[in-house]
XYZ file of C-alpha atoms in Angstrom:
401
model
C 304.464 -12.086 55.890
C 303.438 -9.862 58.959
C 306.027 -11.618 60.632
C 308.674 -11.088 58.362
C 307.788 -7.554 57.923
C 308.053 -6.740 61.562
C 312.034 -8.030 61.190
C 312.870 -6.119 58.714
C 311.422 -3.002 60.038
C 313.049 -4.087 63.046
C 316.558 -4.733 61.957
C 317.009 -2.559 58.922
C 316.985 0.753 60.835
C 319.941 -0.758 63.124
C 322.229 -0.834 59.797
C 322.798 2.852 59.211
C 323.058 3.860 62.732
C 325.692 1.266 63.105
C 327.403 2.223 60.027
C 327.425 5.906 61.294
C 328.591 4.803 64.480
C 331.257 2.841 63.292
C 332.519 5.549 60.587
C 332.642 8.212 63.535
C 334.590 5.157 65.770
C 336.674 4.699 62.920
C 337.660 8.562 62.340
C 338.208 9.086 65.938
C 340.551 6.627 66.128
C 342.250 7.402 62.468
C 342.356 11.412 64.230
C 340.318 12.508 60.939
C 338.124 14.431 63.351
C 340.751 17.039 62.120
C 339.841 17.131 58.301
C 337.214 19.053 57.919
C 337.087 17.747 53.886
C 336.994 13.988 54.879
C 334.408 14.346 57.937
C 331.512 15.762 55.687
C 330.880 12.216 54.454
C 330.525 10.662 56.744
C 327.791 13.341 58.874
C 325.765 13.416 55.873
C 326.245 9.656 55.963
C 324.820 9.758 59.435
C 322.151 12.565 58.654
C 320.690 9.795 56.668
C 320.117 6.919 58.939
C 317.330 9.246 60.119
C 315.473 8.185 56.972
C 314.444 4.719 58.043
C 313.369 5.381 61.198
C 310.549 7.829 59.065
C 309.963 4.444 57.552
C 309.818 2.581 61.204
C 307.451 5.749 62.453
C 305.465 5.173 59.912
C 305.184 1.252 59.667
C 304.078 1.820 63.450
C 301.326 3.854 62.654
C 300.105 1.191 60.156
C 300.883 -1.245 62.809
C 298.769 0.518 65.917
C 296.052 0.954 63.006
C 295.583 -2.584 62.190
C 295.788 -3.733 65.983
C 292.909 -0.910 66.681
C 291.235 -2.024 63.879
C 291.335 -5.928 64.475
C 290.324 -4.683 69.188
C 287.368 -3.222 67.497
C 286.117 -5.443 64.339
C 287.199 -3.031 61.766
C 288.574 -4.628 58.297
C 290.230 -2.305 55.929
C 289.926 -4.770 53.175
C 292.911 -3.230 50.882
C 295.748 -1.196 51.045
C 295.019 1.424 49.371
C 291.464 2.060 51.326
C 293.022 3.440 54.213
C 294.380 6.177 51.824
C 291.250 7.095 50.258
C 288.984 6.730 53.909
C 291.379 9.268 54.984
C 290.396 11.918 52.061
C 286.618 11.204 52.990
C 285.228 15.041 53.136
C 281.357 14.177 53.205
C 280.267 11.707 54.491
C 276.249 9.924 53.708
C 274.312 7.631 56.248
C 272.253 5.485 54.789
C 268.788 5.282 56.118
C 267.120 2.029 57.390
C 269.511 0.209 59.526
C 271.984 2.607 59.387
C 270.854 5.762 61.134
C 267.588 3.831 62.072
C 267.509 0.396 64.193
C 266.434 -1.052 60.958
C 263.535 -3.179 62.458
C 260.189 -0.859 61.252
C 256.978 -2.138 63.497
C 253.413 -0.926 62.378
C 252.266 1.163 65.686
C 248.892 2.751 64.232
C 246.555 1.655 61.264
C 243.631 3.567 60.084
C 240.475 3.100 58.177
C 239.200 5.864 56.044
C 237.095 3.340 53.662
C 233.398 1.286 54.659
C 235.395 -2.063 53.854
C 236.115 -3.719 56.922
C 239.567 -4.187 58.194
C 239.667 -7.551 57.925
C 239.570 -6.848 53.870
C 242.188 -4.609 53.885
C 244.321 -6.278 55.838
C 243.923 -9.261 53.394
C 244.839 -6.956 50.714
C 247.799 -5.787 52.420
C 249.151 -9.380 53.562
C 248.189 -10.625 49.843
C 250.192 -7.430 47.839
C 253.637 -7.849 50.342
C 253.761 -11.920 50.035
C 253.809 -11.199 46.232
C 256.732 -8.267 46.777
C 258.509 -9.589 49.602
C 262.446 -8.772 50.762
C 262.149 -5.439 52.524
C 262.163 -4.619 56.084
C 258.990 -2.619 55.511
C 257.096 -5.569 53.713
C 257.836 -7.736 56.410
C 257.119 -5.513 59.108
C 253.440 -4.667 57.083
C 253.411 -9.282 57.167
C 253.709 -9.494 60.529
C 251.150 -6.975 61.117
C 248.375 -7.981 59.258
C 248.958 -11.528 60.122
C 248.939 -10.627 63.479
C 245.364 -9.358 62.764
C 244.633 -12.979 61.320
C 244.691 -12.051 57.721
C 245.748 -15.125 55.465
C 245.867 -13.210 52.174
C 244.236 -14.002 48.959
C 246.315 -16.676 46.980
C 245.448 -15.110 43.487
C 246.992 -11.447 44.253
C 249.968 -11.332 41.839
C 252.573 -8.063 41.783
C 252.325 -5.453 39.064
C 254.996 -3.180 39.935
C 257.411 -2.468 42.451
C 258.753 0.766 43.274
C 262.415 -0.039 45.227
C 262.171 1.941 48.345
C 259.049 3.076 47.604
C 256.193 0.244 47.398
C 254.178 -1.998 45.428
C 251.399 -2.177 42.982
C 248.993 -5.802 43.135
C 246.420 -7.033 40.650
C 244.028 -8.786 43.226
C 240.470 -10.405 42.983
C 238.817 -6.924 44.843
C 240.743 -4.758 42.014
C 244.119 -2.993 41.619
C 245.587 -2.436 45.263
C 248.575 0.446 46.026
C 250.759 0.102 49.178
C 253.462 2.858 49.177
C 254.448 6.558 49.825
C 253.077 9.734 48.794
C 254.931 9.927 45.634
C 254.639 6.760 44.526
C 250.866 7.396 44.877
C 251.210 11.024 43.439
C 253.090 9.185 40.268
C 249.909 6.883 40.098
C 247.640 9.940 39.857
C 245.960 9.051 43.029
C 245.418 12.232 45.525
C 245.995 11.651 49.086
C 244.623 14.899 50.036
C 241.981 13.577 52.128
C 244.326 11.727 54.925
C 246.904 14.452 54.241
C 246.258 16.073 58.053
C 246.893 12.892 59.719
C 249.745 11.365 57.588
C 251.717 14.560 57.962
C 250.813 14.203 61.694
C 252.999 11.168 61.978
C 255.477 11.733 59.717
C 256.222 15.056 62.074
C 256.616 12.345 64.815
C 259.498 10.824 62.722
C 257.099 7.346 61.679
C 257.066 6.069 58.160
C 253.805 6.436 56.728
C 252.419 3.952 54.067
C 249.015 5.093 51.935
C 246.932 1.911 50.927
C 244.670 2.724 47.882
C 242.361 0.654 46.230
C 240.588 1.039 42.820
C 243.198 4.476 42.940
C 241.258 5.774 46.060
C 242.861 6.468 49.533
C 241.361 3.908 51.559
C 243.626 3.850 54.808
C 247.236 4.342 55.756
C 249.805 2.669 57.986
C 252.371 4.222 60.546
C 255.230 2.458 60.893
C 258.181 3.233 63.670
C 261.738 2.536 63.107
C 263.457 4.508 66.085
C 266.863 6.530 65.470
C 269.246 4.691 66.741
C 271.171 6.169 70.217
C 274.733 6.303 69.241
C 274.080 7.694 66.140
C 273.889 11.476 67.387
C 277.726 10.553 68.856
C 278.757 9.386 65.040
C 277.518 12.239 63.790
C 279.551 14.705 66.484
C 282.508 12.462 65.944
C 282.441 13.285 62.040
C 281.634 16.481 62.391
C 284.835 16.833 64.547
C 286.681 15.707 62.184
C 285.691 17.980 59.676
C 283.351 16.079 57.828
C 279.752 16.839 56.164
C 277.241 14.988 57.141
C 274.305 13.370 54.757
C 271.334 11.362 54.678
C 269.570 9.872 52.004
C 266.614 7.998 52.363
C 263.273 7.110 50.589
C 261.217 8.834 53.706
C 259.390 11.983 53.634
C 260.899 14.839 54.354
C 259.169 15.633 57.632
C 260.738 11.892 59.085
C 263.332 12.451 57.266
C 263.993 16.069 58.822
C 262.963 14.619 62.437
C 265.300 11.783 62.450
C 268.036 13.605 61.551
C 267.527 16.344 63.966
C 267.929 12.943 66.278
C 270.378 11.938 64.785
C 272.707 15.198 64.344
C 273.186 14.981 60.718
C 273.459 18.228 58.870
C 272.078 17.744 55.164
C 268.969 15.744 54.106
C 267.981 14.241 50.765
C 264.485 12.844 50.946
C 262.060 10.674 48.674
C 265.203 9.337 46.849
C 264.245 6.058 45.185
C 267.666 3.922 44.173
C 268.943 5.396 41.612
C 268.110 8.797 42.508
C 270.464 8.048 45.849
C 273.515 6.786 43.719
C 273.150 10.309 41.607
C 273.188 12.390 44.632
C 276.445 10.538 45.669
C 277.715 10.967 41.866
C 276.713 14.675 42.044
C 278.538 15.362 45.432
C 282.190 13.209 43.481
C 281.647 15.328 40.373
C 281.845 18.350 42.871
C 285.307 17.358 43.827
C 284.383 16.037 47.073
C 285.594 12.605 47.847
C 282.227 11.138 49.575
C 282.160 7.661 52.159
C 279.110 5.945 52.176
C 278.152 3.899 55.222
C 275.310 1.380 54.761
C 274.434 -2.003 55.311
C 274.382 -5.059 52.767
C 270.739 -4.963 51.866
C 271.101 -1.676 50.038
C 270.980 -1.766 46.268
C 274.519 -2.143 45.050
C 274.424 0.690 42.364
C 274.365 3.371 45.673
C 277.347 1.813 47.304
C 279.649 1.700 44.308
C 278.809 5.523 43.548
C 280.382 6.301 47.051
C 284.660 6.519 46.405
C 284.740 4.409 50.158
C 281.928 2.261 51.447
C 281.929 1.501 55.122
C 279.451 -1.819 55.337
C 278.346 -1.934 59.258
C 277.051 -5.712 60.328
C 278.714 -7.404 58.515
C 281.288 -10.177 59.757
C 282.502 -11.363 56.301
C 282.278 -8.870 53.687
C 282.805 -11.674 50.816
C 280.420 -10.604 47.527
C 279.940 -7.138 49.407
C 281.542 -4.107 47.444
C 282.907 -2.416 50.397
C 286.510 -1.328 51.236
C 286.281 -0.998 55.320
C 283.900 -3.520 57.024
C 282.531 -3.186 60.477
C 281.370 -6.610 62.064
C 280.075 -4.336 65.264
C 276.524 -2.994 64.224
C 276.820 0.931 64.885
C 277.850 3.600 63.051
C 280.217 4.993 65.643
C 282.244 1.973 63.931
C 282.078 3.220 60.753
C 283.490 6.789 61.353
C 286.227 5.321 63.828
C 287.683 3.530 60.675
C 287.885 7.191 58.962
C 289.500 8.731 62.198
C 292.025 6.142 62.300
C 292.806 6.102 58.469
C 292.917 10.035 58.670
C 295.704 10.017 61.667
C 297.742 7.003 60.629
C 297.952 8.864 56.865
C 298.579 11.977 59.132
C 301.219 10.334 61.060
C 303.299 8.956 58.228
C 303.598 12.009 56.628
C 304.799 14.110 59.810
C 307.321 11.605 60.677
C 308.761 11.511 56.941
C 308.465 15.482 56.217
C 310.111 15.733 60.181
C 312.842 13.085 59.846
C 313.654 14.588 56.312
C 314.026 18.214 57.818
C 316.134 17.104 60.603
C 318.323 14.942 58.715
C 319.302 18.204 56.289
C 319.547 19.995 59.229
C 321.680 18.305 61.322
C 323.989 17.468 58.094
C 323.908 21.123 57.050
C 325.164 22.077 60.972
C 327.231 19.794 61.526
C 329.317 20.268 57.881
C 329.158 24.570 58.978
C 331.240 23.347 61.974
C 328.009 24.610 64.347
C 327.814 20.870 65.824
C 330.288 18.162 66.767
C 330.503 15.264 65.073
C 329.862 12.938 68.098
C 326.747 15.292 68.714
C 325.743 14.422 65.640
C 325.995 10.972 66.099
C 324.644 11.191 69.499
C 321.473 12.666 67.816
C 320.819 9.833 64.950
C 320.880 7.636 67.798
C 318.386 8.764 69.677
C 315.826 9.810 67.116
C 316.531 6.220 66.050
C 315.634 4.781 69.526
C 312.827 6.914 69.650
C 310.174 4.905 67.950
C 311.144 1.651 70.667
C 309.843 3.523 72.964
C 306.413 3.504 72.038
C 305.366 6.611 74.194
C 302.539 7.436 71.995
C 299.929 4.845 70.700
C 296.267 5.247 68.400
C 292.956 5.318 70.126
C 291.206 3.770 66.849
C 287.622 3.993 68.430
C 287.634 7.444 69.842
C 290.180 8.850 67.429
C 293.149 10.651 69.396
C 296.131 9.335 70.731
């Protein structure tokens, strides 16, 4: 079909130029050069064949777009995506994996409690075997399994907060793993480990309170580094004109030092799910049409909110509601697909507003008598040749040309 597509744009803007050609032959030869009445015809005739090479500007456009795309693992997975990435005004970065590295590691533990470690890190390994699936519950795993705990095999999950953590029924009691509100919700005060846990979270770390029998007993600070190239993402949207956003679960000291890091302008903190697919809603219902980049493991209610969802990571977007995907993990990625969308959208409508004007103009001069007739042949032919040439060709990943 691609194929086919490239013949036709190929050989159907050769059919007016040679028909204007041929009619200007013709009336040279016939000596109606002299009739003024017969000669507008066939200029206006020839004014037009300046129309499909809009067409052939344009269907280049598309065309470098889809070879930058394919050069840098970019899928716009339907038509009409291109035109909506290309309205994008705000833009949101997801969190974990997105403006983070997305692999949390424990780097500090502490014991406010007279149990020993070793019981609390039973506790802990028990409550996340029982939850399970997040990046944070497996980073918490490895920890405490590192520290040799086996976990107790009669822990079974209460409740699980999405984003937030879990609640366990265990043989020692009820145990909490989780953030400050979820423990706030619970009615349990984390007042006493305040100092320290805001001490880390100033440091950008993801702190975890670990209650038992609703009393603080110790907390966990996890690290989950900003990732380098997303300060550059963040500069390249804000180039374009775009807001930036992130919405995340964190605190809002982490989530205010990572995206100082990271260069992104507004911050919505202690989100759970649901609360992150409102946010997006609220920013639509403002009349701002909103891109969403994220990764597959984020809950599918906040990427359909988003009017275009840019998945990063992810070679074959199959069962993933997303309309550009990114097999390259990085964000830069994900904003190079809006560049490219924006100036290929750009592009089409220069060269069809342009080609219009200068088709009515040179019709309008040359029926006044201001230009020649063979001028205005001379003219349609090389504005038609014009797009052969290829002088001028998209930079998809750095977004100029």
């Amino acid at each position: 079909h691609l194929r086919s597509l490239r013949v036709l744009l190929t050989v159907f803007p050769l059919l007016p130029l040679a028909a204007a050609v041929a009619a200007a032959v013709w009336a040279a030869l016939s000596g109606v050069f002299e009739a003024g009445d017969t000669i507008v015809p066939i200029l206006v005739g020839a004014a037009l064949a300046f129309l499909p090479w809009s067409m052939r500007h344009a269907a280049l456009a598309i065309g470098d777009l889809a070879r930058a795309a394919s050069a840098a693992n970019v899928r716009f997975l339907d038509p009409s995506s291109v035109e909506r990435a290309a309205k994008v005004s705000h833009l949101v970065f997801l969190y974990r994996g997105v403006v983070t590295q997305g692999r949390p590691a424990v780097v500090e533990f502490v014991n406010y409690s007279d149990q020993p470690n070793a019981v609390i890190f039973d506790l802990v390994a028990s409550a996340e075997q029982a939850a399970g699936g997040s990046s944070l519950s497996e980073a918490l795993l490895a920890f405490t399994q590192g520290q040799g705990a086996v976990g107790e095999a009669t822990t079974r999950l209460s409740r699980f907060w999405p984003g937030h953590g879990v609640k366990a029924t265990s043989a020692r009691g009820e145990v909490w793993i989780g953030s400050r509100r979820m423990m706030l919700e619970e009615g349990i005060s984390t007042a006493p480990v305040e100092d320290e846990a805001r001490h880390f979270e100033q440091s950008g770390h993801t702190v975890l309170f670990i209650a038992i029998k609703r009393r603080v007993h110790a907390l966990v600070a996890l690290a989950d580094p900003v990732r380098e190239e997303m300060a550059e993402a963040a500069d390249r949207a804000h180039a374009l004109g775009l807001e930036t956003h992130l919405l995340t679960g964190e605190s809002r000291l982490t989530a205010e030092c990572a995206a100082r890091s990271a260069r992104v302008r507004h911050i919505r903190p202690e989100l759970a799910g649901e609360e992150r697919a409102a946010e997006i809603q609220g920013l639509r219902e403002m009349g701002a049409p909103v891109g969403v980049v994220g990764r597959p493991t984020e809950p599918a209610q906040v990427i359909q909110e988003a009017d275009v969802t840019v998945a990063i990571g992810v070679a074959d977007p199959h069962g993933y509601p997303c309309e550009i995907a990114a097999a390259v993990d990085d964000p830069r990625a994900a904003v190079a697909g809006l560049v490219a969308a924006r100036r290929a959208t750009s592009a089409m409508l220069v060269h069809v507003v342009v080609a219009g004007a200068v088709a009515l103009l040179n019709a309008g001069l040359s029926a006044l008598g201001f230009l020649p007739p063979p001028a205005t042949v001379a003219v349609v032919a090389a504005v038609g040749l014009a797009p052969l040439l290829r002088l001028r060709r998209y930079d998809f990943v750095r977004g100029r040309n």
